[in-house]
GROMACS .gro file of C-alpha atoms in nm:
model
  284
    1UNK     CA    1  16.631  -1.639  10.225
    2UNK     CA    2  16.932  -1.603   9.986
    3UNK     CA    3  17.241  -1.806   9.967
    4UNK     CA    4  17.590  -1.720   9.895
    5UNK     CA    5  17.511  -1.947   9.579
    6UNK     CA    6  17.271  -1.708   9.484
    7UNK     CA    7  16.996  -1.909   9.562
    8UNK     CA    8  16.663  -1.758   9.677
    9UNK     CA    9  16.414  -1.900   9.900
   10UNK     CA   10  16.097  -1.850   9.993
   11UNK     CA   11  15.719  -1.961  10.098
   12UNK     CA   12  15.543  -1.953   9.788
   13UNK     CA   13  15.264  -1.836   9.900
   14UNK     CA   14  15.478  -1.499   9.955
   15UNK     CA   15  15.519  -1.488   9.548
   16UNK     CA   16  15.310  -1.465   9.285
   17UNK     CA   17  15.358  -1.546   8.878
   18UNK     CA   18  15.332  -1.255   8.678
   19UNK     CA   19  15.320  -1.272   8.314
   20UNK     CA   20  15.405  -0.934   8.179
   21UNK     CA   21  15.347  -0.813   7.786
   22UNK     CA   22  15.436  -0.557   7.584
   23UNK     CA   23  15.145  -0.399   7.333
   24UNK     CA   24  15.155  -0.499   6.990
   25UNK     CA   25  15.280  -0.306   6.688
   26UNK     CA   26  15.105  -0.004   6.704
   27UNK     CA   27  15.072   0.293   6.410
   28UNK     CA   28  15.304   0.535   6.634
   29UNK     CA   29  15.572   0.245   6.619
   30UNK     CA   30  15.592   0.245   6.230
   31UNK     CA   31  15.542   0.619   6.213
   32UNK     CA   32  15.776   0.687   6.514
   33UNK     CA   33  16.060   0.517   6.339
   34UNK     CA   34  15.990   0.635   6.001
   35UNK     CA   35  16.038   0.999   6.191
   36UNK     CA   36  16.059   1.073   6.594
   37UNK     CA   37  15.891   1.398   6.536
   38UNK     CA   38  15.542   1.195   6.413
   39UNK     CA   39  15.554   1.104   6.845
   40UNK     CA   40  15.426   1.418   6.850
   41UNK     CA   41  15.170   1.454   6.584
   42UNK     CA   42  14.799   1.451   6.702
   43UNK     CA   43  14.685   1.203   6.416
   44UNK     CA   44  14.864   0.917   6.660
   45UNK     CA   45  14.676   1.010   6.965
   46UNK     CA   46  14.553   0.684   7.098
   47UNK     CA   47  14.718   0.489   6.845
   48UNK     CA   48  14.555   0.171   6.759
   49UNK     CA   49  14.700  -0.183   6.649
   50UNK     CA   50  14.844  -0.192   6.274
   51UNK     CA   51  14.706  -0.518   6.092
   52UNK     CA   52  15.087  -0.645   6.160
   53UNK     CA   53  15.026  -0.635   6.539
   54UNK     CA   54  14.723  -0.789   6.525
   55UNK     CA   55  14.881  -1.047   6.335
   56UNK     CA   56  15.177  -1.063   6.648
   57UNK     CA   57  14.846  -1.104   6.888
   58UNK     CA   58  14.715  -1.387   6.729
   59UNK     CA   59  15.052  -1.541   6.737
   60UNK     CA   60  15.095  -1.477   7.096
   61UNK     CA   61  14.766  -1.591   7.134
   62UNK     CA   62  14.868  -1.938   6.992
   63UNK     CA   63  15.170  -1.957   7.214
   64UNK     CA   64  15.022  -1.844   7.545
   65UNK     CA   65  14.718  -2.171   7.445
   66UNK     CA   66  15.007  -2.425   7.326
   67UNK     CA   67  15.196  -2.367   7.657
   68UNK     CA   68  14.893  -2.395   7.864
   69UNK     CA   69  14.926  -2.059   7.994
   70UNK     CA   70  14.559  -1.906   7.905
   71UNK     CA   71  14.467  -2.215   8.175
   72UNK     CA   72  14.676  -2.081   8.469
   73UNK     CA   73  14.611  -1.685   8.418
   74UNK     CA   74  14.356  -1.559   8.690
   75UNK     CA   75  14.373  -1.169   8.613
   76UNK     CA   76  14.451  -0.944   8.282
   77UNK     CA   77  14.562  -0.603   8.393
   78UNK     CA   78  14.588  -0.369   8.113
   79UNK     CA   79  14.710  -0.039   8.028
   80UNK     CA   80  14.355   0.184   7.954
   81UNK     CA   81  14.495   0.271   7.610
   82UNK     CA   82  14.360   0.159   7.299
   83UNK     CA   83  14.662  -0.066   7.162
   84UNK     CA   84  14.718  -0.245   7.513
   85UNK     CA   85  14.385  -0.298   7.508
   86UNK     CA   86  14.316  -0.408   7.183
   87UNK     CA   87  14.646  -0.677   7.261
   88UNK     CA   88  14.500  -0.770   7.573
   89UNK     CA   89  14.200  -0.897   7.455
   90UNK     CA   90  14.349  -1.044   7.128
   91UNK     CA   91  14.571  -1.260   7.336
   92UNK     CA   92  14.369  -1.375   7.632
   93UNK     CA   93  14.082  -1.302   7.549
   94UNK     CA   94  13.729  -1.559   7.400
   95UNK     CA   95  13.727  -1.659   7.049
   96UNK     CA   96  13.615  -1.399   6.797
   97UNK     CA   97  13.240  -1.431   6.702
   98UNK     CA   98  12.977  -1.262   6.504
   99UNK     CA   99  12.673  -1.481   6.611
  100UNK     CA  100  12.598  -1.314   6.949
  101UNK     CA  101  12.694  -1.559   7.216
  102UNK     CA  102  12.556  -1.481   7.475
  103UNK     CA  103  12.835  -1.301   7.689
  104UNK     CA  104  12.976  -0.940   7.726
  105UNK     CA  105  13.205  -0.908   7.460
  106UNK     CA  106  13.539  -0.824   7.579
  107UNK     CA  107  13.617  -0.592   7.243
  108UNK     CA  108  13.274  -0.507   7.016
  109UNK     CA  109  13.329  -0.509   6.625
  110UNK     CA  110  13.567  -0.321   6.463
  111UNK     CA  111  13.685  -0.171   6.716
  112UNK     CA  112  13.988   0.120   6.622
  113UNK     CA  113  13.870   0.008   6.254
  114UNK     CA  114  14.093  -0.295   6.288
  115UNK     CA  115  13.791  -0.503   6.068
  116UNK     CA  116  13.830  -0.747   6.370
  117UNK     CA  117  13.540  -0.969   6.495
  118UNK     CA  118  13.417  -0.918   6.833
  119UNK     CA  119  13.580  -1.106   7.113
  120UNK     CA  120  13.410  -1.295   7.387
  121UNK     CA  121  13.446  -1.301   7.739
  122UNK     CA  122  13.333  -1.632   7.782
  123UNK     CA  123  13.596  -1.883   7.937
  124UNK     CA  124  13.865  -1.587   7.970
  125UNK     CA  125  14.006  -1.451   8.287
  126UNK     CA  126  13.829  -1.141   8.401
  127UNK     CA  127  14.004  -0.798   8.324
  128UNK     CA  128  14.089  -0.488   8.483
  129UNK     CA  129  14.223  -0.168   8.380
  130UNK     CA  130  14.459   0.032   8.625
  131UNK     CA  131  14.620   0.363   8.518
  132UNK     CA  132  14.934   0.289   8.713
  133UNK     CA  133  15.098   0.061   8.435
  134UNK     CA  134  15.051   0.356   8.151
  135UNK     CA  135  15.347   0.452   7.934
  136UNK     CA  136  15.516   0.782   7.958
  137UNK     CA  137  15.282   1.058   8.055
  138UNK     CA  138  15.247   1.325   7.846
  139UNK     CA  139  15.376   1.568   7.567
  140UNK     CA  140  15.321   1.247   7.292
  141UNK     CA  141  14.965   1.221   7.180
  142UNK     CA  142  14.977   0.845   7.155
  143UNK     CA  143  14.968   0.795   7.512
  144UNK     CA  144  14.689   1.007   7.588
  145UNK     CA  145  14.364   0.772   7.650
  146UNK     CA  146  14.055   0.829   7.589
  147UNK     CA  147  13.719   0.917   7.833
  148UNK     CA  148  13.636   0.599   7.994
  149UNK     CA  149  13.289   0.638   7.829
  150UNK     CA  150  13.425   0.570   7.474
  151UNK     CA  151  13.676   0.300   7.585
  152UNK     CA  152  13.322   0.116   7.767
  153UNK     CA  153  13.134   0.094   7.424
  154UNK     CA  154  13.482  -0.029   7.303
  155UNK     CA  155  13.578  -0.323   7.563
  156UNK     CA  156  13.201  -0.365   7.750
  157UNK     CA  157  13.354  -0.641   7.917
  158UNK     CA  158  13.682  -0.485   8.048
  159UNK     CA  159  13.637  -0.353   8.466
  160UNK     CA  160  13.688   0.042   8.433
  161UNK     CA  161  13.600   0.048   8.817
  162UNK     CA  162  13.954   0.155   8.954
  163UNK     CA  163  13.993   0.469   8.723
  164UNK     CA  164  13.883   0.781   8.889
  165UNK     CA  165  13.836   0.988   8.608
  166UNK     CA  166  13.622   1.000   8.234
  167UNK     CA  167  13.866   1.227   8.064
  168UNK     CA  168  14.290   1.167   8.072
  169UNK     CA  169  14.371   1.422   8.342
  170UNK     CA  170  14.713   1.272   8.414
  171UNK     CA  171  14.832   1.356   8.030
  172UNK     CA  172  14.970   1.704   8.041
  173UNK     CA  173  15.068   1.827   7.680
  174UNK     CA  174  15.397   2.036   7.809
  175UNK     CA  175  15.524   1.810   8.072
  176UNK     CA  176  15.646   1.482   8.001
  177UNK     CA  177  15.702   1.228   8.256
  178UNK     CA  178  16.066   1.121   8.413
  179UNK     CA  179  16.234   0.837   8.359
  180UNK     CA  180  16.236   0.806   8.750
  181UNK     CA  181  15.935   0.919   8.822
  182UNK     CA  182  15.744   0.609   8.563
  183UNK     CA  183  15.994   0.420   8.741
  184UNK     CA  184  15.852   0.515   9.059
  185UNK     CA  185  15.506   0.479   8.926
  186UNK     CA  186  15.611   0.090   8.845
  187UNK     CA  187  15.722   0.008   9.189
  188UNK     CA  188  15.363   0.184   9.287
  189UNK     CA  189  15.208  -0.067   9.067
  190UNK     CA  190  15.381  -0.361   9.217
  191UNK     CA  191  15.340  -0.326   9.564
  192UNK     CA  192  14.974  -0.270   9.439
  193UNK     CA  193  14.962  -0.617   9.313
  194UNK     CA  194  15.018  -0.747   9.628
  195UNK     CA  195  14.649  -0.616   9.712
  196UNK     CA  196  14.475  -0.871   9.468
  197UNK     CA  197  14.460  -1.242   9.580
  198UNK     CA  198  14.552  -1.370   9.270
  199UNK     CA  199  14.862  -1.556   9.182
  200UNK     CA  200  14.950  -1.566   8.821
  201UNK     CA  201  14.828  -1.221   8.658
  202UNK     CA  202  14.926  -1.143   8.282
  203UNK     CA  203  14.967  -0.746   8.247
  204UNK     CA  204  14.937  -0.591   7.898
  205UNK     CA  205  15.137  -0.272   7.928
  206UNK     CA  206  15.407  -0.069   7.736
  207UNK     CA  207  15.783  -0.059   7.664
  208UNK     CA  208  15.883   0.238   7.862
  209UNK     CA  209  15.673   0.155   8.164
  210UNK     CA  210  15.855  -0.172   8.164
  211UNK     CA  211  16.227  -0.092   8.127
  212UNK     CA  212  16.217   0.196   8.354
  213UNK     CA  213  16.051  -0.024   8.606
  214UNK     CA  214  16.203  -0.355   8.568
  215UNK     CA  215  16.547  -0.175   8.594
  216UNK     CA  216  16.484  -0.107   8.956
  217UNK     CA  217  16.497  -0.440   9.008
  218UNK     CA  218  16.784  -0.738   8.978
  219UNK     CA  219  17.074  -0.502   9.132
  220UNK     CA  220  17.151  -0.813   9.368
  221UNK     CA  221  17.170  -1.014   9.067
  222UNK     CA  222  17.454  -1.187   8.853
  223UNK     CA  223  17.453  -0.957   8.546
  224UNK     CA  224  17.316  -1.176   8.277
  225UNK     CA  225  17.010  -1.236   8.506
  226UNK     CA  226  16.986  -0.868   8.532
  227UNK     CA  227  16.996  -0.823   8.129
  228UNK     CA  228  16.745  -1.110   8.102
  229UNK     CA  229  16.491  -0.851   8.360
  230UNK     CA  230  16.559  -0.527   8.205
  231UNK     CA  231  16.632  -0.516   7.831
  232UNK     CA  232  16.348  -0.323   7.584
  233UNK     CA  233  16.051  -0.540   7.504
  234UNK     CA  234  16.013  -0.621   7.118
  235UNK     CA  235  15.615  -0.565   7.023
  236UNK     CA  236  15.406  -0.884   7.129
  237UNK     CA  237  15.721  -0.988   7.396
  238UNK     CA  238  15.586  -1.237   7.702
  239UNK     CA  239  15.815  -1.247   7.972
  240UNK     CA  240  15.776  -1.445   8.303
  241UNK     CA  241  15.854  -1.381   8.639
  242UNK     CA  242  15.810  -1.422   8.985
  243UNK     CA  243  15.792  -1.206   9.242
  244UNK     CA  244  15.817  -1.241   9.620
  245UNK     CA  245  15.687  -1.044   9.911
  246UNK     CA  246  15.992  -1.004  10.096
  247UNK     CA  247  15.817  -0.704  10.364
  248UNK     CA  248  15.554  -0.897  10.414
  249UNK     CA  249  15.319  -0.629  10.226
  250UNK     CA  250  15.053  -0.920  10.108
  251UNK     CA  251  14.867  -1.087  10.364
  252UNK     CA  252  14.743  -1.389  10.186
  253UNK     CA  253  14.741  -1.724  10.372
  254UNK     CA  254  14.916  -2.054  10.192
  255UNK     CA  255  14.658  -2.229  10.039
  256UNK     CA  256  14.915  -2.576  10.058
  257UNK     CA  257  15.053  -2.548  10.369
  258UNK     CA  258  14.928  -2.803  10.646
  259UNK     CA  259  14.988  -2.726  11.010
  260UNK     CA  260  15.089  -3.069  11.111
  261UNK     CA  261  14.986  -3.259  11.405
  262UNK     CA  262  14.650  -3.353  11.307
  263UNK     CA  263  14.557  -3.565  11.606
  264UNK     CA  264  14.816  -3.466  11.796
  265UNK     CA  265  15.121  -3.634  11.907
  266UNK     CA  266  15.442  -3.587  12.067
  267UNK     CA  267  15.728  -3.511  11.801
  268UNK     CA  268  16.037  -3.389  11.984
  269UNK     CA  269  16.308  -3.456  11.653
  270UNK     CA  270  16.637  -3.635  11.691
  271UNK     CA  271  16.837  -3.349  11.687
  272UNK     CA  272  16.682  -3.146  11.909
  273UNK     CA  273  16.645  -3.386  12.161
  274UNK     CA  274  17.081  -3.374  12.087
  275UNK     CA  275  17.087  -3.031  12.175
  276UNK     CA  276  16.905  -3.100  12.458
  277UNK     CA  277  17.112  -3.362  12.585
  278UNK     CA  278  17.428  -3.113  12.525
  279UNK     CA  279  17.286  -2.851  12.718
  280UNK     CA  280  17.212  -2.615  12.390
  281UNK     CA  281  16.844  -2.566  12.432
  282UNK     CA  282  16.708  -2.333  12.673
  283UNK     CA  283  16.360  -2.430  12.778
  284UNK     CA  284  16.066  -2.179  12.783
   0.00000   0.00000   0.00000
């Protein structure tokens, strides 16, 4: 329920805590701003972490343990490109490791020739990729993936389960996506959040996808709460925020609620026994 105050409020468990993340620096970030025309080059399709961003995941890394974040995530959604990945798994992932725990390692050795160690799964959150939270669809190379099969040998322990197809067939190389139509997309990708019984979920994803789809929201907002949802990510950026189920589209129980009662007893409260009294309640 809002107030006039501006104050929201809600059941909590009609919310849920989502942590969301831009990709690290990437080699089409350096190359795009050296030039815009290199967006289009096929040498960036895919592109993969510069030793910079992996430097900005490490550091996010030590932020999101230090705050006791990496304790409270349940889920990692990521983008099923190579830098969100490569971020996602640098940041919440296990500890790096070249003596063969054994565990599925979230990313094997080297992976995108990044001379990284591989990173364990063991005592991270599990993660999923969903297509619905890519960047800008098509005409740039570096946001076509690619086949499912190479990104498996990449990120064993990553769940590929809810993408449909090996190959990219929702990159099209003459038609790039609309600013309303990824924002479209995002809202897609919300209400499909409300499908997964988790509460606090960290998703890895991508500066466009974000600002065209956080700008949707926060219209019934005082301005500088608005600017605080919808300016551009920097590389590496965490942001916080909750978001509640207003249409009732989840259907998750509280977990902290208590019904009351418990034996049962009479309770008729002060006030309403008043109302009584004055004739305001009409029995049933």
């Amino acid at each position: 329920m809002d107030t006039a105050a501006g104050q929201s409020l809600y059941p909590l468990h009609r919310s849920k805590t989502i942590h969301l993340v831009r990709h690290a620096q990437g080699f089409h970030n350096v190359e795009g701003d050296k030039n815009y025309e290199a967006y289009l080059s096929y040498d960036l399709l895919d592109a993969s972490l510069t030793s910079l961003g992996w430097k900005q995941a490490d550091n996010l890394r030590e932020h999101v343990k230090r705050s006791g974040l990496s304790k409270r995530i349940e889920l990692v959604i990521v983008s099923p490109l190579l830098r969100t990945m490569e971020t996602a798994v640098g940041v919440f992932g296990g500890e790096a490791s070249s003596d063969g725990i054994n565990s599925t390692p979230l990313m094997n050795e080297n992976v995108g020739d990044s001379g990284r160690l591989a990173i364990s799964s063991l005592n991270s959150p599990p993660f999923i990729a969903v297509e619905l939270c890519r960047e800008h669809l098509g005409v740039h190379p570096c946001d076509k993936r690619r086949s499912i099969n190479e990104y498996r040998n990449m990120f064993p322990a990553i769940d590929f389960s809810l993408i449909e197809s090996d190959e990219d067939i929702l990159w099209k190389p003459d038609i790039r996506e609309k600013n309303e139509e990824v924002a479209a997309r995002g809202l897609k990708f919300f209400e499909w959040l409300w499908t997964r019984k988790e509460k606090e979920i960290a998703v890895v994803t991508h500066s466009g996808f974000l600002f065209h789809t956080l700008s949707a929201f926060g219209n019934d907002c005082h301005p500088t709460v608005k600017n605080e949802i919808c300016t551009h990510f920097a590389n590496c950026e965490l942001r916080s925020v909750v978001i509640i189920d207003k249409g009732k589209i989840g259907s998750d129980e509280s977990s902290t609620n208590f019904p009351g009662k418990i034996p049962d007893g009479l309770d008729l409260p002060s006030d309403v026994a008043d109302e009584k009294l004055s004739g305001n309640v009409i029995e049933k």
